Tab-separated table of C-alpha atoms in Angstrom:
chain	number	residue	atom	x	y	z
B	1005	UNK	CA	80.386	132.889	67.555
B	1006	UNK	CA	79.491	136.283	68.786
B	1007	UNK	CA	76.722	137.991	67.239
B	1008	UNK	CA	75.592	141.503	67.315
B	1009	UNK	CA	72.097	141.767	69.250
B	1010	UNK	CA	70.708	144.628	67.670
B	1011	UNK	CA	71.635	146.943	64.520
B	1012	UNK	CA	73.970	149.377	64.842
B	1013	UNK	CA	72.602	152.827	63.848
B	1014	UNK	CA	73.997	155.070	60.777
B	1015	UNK	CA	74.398	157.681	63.334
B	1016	UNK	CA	76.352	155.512	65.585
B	1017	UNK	CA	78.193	153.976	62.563
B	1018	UNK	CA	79.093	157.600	61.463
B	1019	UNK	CA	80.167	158.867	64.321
B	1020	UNK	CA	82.753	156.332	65.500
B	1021	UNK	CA	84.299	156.671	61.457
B	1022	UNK	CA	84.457	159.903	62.717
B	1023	UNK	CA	87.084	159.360	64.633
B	1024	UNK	CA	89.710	157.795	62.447
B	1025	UNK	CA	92.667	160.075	61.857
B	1026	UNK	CA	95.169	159.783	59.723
B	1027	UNK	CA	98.855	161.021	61.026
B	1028	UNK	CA	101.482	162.390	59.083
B	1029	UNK	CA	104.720	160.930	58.728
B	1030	UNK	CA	108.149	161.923	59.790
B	1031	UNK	CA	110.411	162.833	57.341
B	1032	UNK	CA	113.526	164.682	57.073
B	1033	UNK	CA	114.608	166.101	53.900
B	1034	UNK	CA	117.499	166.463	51.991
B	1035	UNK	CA	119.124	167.678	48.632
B	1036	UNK	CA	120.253	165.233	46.279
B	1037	UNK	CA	121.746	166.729	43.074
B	1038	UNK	CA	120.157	169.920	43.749
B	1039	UNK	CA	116.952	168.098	44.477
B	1040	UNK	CA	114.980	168.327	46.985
B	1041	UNK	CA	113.940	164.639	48.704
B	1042	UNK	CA	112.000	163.202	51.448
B	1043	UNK	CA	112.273	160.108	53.003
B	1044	UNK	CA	111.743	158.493	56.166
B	1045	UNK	CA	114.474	158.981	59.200
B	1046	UNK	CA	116.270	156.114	60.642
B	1047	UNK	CA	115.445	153.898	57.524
B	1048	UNK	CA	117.021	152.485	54.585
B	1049	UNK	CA	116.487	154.340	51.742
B	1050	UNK	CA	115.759	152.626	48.140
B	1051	UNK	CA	118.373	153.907	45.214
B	1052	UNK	CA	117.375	154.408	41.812
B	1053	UNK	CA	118.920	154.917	38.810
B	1054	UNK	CA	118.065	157.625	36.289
B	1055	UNK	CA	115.605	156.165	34.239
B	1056	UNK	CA	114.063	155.321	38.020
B	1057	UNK	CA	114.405	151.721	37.974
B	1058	UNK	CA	115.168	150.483	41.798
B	1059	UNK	CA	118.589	149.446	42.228
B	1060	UNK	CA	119.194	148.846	46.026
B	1061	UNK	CA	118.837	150.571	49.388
B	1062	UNK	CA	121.283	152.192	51.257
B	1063	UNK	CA	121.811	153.360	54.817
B	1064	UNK	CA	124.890	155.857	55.977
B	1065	UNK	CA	126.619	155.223	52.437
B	1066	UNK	CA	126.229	151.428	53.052
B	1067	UNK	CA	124.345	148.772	50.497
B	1068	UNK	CA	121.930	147.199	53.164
B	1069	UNK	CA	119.894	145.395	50.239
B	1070	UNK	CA	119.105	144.576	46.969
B	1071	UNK	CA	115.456	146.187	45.927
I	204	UNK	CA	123.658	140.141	79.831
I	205	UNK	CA	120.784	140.564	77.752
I	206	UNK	CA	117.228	141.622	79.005
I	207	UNK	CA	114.868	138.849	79.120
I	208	UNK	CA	112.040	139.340	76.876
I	209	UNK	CA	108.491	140.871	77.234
I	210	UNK	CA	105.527	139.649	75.794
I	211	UNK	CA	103.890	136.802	73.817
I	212	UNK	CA	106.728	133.719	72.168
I	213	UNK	CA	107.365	134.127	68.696
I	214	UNK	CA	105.234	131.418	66.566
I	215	UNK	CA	102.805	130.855	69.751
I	216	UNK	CA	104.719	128.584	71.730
I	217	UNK	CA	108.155	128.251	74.124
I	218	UNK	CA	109.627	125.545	71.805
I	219	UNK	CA	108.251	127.238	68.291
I	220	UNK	CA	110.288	130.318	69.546
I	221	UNK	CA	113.453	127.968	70.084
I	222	UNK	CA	113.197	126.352	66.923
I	223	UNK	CA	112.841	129.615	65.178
I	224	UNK	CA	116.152	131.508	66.718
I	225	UNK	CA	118.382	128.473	66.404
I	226	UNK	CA	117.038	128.581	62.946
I	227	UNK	CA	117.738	132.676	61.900
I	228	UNK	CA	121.167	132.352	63.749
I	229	UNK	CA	122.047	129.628	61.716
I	230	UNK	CA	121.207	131.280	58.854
I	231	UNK	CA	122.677	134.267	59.702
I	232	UNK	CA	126.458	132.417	60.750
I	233	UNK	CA	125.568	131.345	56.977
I	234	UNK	CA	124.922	133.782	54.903
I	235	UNK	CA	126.463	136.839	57.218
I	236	UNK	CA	123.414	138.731	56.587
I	237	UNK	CA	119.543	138.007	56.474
I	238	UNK	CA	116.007	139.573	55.908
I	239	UNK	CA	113.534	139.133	58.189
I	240	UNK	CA	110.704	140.945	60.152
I	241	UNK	CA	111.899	143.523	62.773
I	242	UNK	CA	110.131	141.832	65.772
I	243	UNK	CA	112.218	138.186	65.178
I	244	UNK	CA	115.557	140.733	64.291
I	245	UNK	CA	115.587	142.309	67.446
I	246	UNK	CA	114.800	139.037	69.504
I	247	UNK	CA	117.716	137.342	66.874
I	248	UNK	CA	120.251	139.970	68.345
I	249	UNK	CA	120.881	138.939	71.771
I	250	UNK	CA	120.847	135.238	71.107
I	251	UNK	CA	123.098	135.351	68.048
I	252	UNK	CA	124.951	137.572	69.958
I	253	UNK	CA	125.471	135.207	72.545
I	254	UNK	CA	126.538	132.157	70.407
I	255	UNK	CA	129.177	134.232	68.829
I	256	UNK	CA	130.501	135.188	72.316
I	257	UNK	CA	130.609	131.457	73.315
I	258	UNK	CA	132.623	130.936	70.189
I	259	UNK	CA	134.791	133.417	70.720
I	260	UNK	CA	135.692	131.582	74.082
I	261	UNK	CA	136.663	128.595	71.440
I	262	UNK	CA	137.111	125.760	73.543
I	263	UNK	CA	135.515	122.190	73.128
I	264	UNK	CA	132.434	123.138	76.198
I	265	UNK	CA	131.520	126.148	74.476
I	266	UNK	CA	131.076	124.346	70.597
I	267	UNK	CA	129.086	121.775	72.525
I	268	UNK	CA	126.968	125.093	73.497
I	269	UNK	CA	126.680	125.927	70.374
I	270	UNK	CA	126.156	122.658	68.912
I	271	UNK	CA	123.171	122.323	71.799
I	272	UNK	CA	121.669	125.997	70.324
I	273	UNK	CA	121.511	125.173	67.151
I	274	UNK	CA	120.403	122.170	66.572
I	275	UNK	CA	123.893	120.961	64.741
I	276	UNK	CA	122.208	117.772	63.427
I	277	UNK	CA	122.405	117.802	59.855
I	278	UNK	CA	125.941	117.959	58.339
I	279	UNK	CA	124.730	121.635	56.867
I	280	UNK	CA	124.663	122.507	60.568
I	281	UNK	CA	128.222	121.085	61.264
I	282	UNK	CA	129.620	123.425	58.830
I	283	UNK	CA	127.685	126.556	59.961
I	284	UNK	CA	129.386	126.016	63.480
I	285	UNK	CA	132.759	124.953	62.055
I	286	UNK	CA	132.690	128.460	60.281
I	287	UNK	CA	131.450	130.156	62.861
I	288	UNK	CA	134.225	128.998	65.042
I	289	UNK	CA	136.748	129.245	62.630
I	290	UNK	CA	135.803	132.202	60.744
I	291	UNK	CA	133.248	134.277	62.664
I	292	UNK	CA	135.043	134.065	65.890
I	293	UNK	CA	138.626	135.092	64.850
I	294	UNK	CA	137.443	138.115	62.740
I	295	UNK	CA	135.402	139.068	65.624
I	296	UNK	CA	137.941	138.890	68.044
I	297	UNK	CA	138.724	142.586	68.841
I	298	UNK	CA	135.114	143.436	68.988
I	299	UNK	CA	133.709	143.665	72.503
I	300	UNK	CA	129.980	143.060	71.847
I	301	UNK	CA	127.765	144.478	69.354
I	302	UNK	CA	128.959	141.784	66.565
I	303	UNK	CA	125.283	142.745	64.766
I	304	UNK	CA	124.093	145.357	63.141
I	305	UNK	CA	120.256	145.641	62.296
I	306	UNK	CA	118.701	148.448	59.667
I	307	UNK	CA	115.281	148.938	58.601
I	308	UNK	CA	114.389	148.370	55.270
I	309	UNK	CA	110.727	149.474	55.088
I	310	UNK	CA	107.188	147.378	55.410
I	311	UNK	CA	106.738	144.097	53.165
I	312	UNK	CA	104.066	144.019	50.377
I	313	UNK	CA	101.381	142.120	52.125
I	314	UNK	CA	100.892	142.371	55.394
I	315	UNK	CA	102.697	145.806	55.706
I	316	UNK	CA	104.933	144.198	58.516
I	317	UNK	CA	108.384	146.325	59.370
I	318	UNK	CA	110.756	144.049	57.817
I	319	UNK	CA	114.586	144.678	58.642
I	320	UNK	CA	118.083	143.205	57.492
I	321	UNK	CA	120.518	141.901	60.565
I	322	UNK	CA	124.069	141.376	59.448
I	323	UNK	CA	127.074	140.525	60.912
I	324	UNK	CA	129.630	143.457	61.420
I	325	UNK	CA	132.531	141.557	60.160
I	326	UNK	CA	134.364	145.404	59.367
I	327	UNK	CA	137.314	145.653	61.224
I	328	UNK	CA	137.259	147.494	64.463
I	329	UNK	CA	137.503	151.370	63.959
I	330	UNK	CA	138.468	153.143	67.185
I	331	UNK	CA	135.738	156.412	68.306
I	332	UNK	CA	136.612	159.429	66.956
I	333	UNK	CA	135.962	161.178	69.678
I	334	UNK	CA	138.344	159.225	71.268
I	335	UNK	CA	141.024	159.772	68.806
I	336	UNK	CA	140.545	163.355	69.152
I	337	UNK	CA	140.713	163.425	72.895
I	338	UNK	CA	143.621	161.227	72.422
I	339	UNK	CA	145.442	163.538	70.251
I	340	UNK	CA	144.224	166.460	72.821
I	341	UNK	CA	146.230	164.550	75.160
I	342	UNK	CA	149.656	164.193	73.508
I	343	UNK	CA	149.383	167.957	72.323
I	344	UNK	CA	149.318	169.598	75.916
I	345	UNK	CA	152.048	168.050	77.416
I	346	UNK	CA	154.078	169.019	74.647
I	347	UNK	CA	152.894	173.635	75.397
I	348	UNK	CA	153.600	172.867	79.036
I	349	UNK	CA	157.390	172.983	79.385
I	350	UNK	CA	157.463	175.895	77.624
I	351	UNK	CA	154.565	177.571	80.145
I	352	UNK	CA	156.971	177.126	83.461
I	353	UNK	CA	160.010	178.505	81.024
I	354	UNK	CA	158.037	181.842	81.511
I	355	UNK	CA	158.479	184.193	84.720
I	356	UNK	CA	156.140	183.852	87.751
I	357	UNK	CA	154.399	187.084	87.747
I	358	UNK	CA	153.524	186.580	84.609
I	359	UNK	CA	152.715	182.908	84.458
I	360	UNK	CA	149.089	182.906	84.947
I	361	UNK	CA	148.395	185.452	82.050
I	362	UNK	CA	151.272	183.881	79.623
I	363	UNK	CA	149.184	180.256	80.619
I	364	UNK	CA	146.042	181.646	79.872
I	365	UNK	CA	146.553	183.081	76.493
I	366	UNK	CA	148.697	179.630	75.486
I	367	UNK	CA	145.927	177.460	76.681
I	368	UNK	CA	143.671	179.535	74.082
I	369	UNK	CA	146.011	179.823	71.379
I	370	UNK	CA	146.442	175.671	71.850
I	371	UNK	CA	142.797	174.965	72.075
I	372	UNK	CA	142.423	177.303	68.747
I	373	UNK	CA	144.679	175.419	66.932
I	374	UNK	CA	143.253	172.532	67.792
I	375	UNK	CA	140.229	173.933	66.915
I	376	UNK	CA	141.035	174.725	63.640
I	377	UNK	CA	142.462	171.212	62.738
I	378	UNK	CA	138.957	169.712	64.117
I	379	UNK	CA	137.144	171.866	62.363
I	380	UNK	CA	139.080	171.567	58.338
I	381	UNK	CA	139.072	167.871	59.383
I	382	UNK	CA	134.995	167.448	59.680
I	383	UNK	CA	134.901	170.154	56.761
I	384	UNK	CA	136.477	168.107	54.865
I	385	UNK	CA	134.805	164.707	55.625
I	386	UNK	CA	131.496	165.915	54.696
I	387	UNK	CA	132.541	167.319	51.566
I	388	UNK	CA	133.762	163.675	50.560
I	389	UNK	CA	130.694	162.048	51.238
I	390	UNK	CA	128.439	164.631	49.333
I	391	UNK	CA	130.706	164.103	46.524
I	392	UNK	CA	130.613	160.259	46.734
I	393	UNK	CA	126.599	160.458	47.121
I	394	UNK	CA	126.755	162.791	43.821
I	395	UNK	CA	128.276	159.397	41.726
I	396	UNK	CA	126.089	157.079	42.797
């Protein structure tokens, strides 16, 4: 198994974390009952029922599958 | 035909990667529709695909084919091709292509891998609408023609000019209460659910 040779700095540490970025997602939105309501394009979408219990999801008005 | 693919077998090896598509088609002639990650759905597509085409050909070569694909071993097996030759094939019959339909369904718990559903599309065929509307575009000017050349020559052009608008207005109009309307159906059937 590799092994590291020599310890890796806290500066050097730090400044490669520095790096990570997070992205933001795509999402369209849309009005639902005079809400307003993101989700993600080209995606089923997961359906809910008032109390907010998952039901199923649906993509273009079709049941794709049960949540 | 479909593209060969790029990149690593699924399951590490040639034969693994057989094993697993004759297995998800065969599940998929069974139950119609099946859950699975997107990377084996889209690789599931053209080879499912492909068996339904050879079924839809229906003669004794092409269920030997089939029977070669999918390992038709087990009596389970027998019945998956028996239905997909006898049930699959006919209801597919005035599709050309495109017998699958895969949707995204968000990443599993876990391992946060895209996961996706592939069904059959056992609907009947719909025509475009685009091409119904050029269609009906079609019958429609014939039909303001005759009455064009009815009109004098000097005046023909203009008299054609102002038709053709008053046509393509109408038409117009129809298009547009039609997709008015259409909308306004499926807001109202997203309101009850």
């Amino acid at each position: 198994m590799a092994v590291p040779k020599r310890k890796m700095s806290r500066s050097n540490t730090r400044h490669r974390r520095s790096q990570w970025k997070a992205s933001v997602p795509k999402l369209v939105k849309t009005v639902e009952n005079g809400r307003v309501v993101y989700s993600q394009p080209h995606q089923a979408k997961l359906v809910t029922d008032s109390a907010g219990s998952p039901l199923f999801y649906e993509y273009k008005g079709r049941k794709v599958a049960d949540a | 035909m479909p593209t060969p693919t790029k990149g690593p077998r699924l399951g590490g090896s040639p034969s693994h990667e057989k094993m697993m598509l004759a297995n998800l088609s065969a599940n998929l002639f069974e139950h119609r529709a099946i859950t699975t990650t997107l990377t084996k759905a889209k690789r599931l597509r053209p080879y499912a695909e492909r068996l339904i085409t050879m079924a839809k050909q229906g003669d004794i070569a092409a269920r030997r084919r089939v029977v070669g694909k999918i390992s038709a071993n087990s009596a389970t097996n027998q019945a998956i091709v028996h239905e997909l030759f006898t049930v699959i094939a006919p209801a597919m019959a005035e599709r050309e292509g495109g017998y699958t339909r895969i949707v995204k369904i968000g990443n599993r718990k876990g391992d946060n891998a895209p996961m996706a559903v592939i069904e059959l599309v056992m609907e009947p065929v719909s025509p475009k609408q685009a091409v119904v509307k050029e269609a009906e575009q079609a019958t429609a000017t014939p039909a303001a023609q005759p009455a064009q050349e009815e009109a004098t020559e000097v005046e023909s052009t203009e008299v054609e000019s102002t038709e053709a608008q008053t046509t393509e207005t109408d038409s117009a109009d129809t298009a547009t209460t039609e997709s008015e309307s259409a909308p306004a159906e499926s807001t109202e059937a997203e309101g009850q659910k």
